[in-house]
PDB file of C-alpha atoms in Angstrom:
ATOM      1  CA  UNK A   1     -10.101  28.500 -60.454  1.00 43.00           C
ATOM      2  CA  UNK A   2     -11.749  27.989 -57.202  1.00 45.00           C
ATOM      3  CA  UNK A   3     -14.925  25.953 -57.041  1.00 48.00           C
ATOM      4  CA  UNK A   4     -18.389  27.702 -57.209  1.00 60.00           C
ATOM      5  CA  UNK A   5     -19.572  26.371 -54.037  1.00 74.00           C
ATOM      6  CA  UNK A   6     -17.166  28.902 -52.731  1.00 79.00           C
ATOM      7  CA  UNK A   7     -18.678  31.775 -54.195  1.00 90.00           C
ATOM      8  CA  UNK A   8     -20.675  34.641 -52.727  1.00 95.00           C
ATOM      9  CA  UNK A   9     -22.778  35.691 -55.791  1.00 95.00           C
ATOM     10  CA  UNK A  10     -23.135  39.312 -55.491  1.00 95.00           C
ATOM     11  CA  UNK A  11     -25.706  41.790 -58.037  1.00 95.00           C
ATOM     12  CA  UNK A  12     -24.905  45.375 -58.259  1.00 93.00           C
ATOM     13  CA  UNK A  13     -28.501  47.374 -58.956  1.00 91.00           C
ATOM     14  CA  UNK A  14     -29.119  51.382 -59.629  1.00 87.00           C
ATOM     15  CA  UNK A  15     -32.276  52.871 -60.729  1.00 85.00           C
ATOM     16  CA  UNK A  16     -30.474  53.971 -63.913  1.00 80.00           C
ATOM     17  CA  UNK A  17     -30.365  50.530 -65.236  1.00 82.00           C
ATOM     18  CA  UNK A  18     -26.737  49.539 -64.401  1.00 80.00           C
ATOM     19  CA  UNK A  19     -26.851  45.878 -62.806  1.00 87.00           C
ATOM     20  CA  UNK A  20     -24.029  43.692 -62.725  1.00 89.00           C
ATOM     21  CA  UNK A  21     -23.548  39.926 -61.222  1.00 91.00           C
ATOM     22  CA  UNK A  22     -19.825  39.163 -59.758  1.00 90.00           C
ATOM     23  CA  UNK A  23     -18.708  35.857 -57.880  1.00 92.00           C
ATOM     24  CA  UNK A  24     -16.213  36.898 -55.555  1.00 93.00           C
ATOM     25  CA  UNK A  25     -14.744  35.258 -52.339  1.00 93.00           C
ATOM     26  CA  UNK A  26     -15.487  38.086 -50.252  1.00 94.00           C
ATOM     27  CA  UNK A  27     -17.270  41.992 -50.326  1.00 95.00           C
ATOM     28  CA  UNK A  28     -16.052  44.991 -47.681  1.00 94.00           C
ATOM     29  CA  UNK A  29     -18.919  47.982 -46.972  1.00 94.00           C
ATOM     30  CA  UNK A  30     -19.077  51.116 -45.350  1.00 92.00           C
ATOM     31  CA  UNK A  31     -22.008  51.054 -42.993  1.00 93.00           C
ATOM     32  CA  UNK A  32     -22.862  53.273 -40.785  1.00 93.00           C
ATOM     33  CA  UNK A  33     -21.874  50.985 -38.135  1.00 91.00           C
ATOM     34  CA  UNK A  34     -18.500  51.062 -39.971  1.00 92.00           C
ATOM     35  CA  UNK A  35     -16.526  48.869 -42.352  1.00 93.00           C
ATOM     36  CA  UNK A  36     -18.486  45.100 -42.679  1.00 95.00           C
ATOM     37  CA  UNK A  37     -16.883  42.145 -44.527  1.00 95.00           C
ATOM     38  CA  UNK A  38     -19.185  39.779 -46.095  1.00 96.00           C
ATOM     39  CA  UNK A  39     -17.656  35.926 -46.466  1.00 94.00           C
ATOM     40  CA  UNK A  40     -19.151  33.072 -47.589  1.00 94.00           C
ATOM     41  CA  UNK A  41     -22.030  31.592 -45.177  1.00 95.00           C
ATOM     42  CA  UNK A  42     -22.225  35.193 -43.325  1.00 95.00           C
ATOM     43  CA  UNK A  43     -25.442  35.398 -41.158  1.00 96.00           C
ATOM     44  CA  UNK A  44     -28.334  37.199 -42.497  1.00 96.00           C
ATOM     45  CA  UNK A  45     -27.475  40.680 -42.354  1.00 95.00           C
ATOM     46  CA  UNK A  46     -29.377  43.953 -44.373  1.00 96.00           C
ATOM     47  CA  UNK A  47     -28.011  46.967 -43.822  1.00 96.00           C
ATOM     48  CA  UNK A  48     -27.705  51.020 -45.088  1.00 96.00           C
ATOM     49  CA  UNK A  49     -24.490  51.804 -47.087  1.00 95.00           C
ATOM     50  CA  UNK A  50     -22.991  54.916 -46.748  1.00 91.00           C
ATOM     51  CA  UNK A  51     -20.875  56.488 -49.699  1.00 86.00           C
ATOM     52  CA  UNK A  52     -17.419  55.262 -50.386  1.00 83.00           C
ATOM     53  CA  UNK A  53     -15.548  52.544 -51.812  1.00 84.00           C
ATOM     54  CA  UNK A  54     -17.086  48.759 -51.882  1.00 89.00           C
ATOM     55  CA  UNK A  55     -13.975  46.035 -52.406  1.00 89.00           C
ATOM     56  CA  UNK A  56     -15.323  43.087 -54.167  1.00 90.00           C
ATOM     57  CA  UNK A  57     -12.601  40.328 -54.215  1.00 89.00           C
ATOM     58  CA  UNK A  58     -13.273  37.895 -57.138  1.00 86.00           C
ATOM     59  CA  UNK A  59     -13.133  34.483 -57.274  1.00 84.00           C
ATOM     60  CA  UNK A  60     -10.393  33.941 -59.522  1.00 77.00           C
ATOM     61  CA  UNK A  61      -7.441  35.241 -57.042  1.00 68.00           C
ATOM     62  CA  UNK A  62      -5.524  35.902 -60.404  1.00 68.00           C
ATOM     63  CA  UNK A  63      -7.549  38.934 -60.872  1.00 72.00           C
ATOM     64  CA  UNK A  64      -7.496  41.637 -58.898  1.00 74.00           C
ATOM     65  CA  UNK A  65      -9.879  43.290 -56.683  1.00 79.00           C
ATOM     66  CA  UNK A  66     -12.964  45.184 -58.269  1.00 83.00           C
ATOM     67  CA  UNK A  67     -14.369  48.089 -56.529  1.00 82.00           C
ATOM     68  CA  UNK A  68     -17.589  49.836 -56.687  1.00 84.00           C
ATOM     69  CA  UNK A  69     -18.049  53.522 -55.565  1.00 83.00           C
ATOM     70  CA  UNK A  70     -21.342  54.568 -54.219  1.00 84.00           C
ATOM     71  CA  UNK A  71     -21.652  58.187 -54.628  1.00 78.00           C
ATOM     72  CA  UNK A  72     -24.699  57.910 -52.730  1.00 82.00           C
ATOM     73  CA  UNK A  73     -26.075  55.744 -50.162  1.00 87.00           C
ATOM     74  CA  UNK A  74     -27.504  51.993 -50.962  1.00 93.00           C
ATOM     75  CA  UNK A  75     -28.636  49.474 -49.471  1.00 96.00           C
ATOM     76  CA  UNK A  76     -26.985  45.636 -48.916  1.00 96.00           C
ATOM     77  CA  UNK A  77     -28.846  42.352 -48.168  1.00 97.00           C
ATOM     78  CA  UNK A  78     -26.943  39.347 -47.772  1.00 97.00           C
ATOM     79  CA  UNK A  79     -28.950  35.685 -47.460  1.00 97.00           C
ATOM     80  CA  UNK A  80     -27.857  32.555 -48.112  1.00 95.00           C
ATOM     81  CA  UNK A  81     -24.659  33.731 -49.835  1.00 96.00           C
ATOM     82  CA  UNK A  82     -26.477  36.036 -52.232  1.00 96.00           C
ATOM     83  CA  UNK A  83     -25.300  39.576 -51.942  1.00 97.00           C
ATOM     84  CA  UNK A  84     -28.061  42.387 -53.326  1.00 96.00           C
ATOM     85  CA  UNK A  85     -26.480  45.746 -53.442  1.00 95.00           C
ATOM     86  CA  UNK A  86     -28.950  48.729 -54.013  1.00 94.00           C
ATOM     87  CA  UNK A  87     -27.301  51.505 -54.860  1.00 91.00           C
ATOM     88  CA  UNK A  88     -28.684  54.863 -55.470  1.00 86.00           C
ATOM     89  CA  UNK A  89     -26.192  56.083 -57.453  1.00 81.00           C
ATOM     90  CA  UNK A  90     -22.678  54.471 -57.821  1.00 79.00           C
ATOM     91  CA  UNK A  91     -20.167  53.077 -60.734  1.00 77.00           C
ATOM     92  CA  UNK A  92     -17.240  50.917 -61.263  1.00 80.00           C
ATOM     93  CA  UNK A  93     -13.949  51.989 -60.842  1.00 77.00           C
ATOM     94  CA  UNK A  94     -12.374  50.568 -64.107  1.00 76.00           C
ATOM     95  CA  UNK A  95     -15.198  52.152 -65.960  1.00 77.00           C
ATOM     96  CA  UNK A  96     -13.461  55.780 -64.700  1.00 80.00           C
ATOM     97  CA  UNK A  97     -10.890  57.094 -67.352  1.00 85.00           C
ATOM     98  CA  UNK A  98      -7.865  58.792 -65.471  1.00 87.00           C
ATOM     99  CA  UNK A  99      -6.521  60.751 -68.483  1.00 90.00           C
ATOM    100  CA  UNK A 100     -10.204  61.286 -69.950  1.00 89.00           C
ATOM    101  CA  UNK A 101     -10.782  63.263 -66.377  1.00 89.00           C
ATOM    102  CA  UNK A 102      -7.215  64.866 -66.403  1.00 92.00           C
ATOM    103  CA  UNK A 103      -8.286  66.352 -69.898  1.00 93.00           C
ATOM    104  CA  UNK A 104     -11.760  67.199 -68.500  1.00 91.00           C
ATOM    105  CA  UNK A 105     -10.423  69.106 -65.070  1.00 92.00           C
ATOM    106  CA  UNK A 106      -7.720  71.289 -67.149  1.00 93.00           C
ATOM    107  CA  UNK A 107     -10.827  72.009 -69.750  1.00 93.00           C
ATOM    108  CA  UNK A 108     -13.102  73.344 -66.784  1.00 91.00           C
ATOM    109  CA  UNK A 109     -10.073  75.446 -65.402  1.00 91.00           C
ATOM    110  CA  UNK A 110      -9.513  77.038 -68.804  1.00 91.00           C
ATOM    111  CA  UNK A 111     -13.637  77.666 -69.123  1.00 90.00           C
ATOM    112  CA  UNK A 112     -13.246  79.294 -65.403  1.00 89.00           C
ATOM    113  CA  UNK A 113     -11.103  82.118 -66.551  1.00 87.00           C
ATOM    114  CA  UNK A 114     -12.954  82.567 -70.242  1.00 90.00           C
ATOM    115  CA  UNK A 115     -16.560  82.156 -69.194  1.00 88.00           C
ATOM    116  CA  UNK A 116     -16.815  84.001 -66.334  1.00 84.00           C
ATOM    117  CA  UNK A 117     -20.234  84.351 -66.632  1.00 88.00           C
ATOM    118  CA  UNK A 118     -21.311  80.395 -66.474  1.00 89.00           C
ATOM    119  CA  UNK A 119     -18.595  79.961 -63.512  1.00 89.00           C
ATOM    120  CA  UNK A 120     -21.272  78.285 -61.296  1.00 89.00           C
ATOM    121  CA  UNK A 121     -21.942  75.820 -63.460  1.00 90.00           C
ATOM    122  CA  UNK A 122     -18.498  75.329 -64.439  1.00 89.00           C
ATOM    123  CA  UNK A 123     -17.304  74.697 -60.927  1.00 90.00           C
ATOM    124  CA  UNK A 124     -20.138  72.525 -60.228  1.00 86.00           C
ATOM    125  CA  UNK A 125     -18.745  70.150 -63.153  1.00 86.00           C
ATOM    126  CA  UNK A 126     -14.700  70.424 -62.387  1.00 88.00           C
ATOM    127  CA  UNK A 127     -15.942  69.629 -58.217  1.00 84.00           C
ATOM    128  CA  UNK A 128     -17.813  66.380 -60.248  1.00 81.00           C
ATOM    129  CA  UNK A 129     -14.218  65.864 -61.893  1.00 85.00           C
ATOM    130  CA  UNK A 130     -12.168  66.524 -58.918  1.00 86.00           C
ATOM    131  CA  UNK A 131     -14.220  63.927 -56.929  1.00 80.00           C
ATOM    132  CA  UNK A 132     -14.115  61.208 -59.586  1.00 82.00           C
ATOM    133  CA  UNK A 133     -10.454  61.784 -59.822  1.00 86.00           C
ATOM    134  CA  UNK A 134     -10.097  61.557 -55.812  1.00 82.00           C
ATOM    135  CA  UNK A 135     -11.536  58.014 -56.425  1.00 78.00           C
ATOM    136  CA  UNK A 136      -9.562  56.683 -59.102  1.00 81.00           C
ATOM    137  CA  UNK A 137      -6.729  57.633 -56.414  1.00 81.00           C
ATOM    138  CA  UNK A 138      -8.393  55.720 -53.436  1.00 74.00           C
ATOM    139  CA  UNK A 139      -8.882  53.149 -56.067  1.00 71.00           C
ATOM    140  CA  UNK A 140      -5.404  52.581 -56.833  1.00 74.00           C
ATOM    141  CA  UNK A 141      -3.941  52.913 -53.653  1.00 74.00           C
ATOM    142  CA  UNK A 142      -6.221  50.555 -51.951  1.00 66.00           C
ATOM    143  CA  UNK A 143      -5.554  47.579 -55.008  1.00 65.00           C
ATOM    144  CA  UNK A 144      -1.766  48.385 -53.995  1.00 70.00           C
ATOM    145  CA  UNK A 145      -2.609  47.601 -50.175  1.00 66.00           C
ATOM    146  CA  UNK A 146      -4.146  44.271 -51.192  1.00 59.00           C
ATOM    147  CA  UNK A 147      -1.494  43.291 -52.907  1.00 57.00           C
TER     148      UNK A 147
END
């Protein structure tokens, strides 16, 4: 394990209570300036975060990279390698459950062509579904590029 005077100590914050606290080597963001990596000692930078993936690579190089997904925008302050990330809305993508959300989107498909009559809500949950499952994709296929 590396030492912790290496680390960039990064918090995670929404409004609906989900915090979390990570020591990672280094943090990539979607700004609207474009994509920003954060390493240890960076400059004093705050800046808007625009939806999309945040890659958080840990400390322990064993493990692999964690990513966040910000289904709304956020916020980022970094100072004296302290990394605040506001997010309005946004989860971790090993909390998503690929076969949980497979089960879910063939569910809402079914309810399209029996329910007819709550289709606009039922579309407005499998489009929910559909993007979740979009992530766990751009998930996966951006741990295998790090690899």
């Amino acid at each position: 394990m590396e030492q912790k005077d290496t680390a960039i100590n990064i918090e995670f914050i929404t409004p609906q209570g989900d915090q979390r606290k990570i020591e990672a080597c280094s943090i990539q963001v979607k700004t609207p300036h474009g994509k920003t990596e954060i390493l240890r000692n960076h400059a004093p930078f705050f800046a808007l975060l625009e939806p999309g993936t945040i890659k958080i690579t840990p400390l322990d190089k064993r493990k692999g990279a964690e990513f966040i997904y910000l289904t709304n925008s956020g916020v980022i302050e970094v100072y004296k390698n302290h990394v605040v990330i506001l997010a309005e809305n946004g989860f971790f993508g090993e909390d998503l459950d690929t076969k949980a959300l497979e089960k879910s989107e063939a569910e809402l498909r079914e309810k399209m062509n029996t329910c007819p009559e709550q289709l606009s809500e039922t579309l407005k949950k499998l489009n929910a579904v559909m993007e979740k499952l979009r992530i766990t994709e751009e998930i996966r296929e951006s741990a295998k590029r790090s690899h």
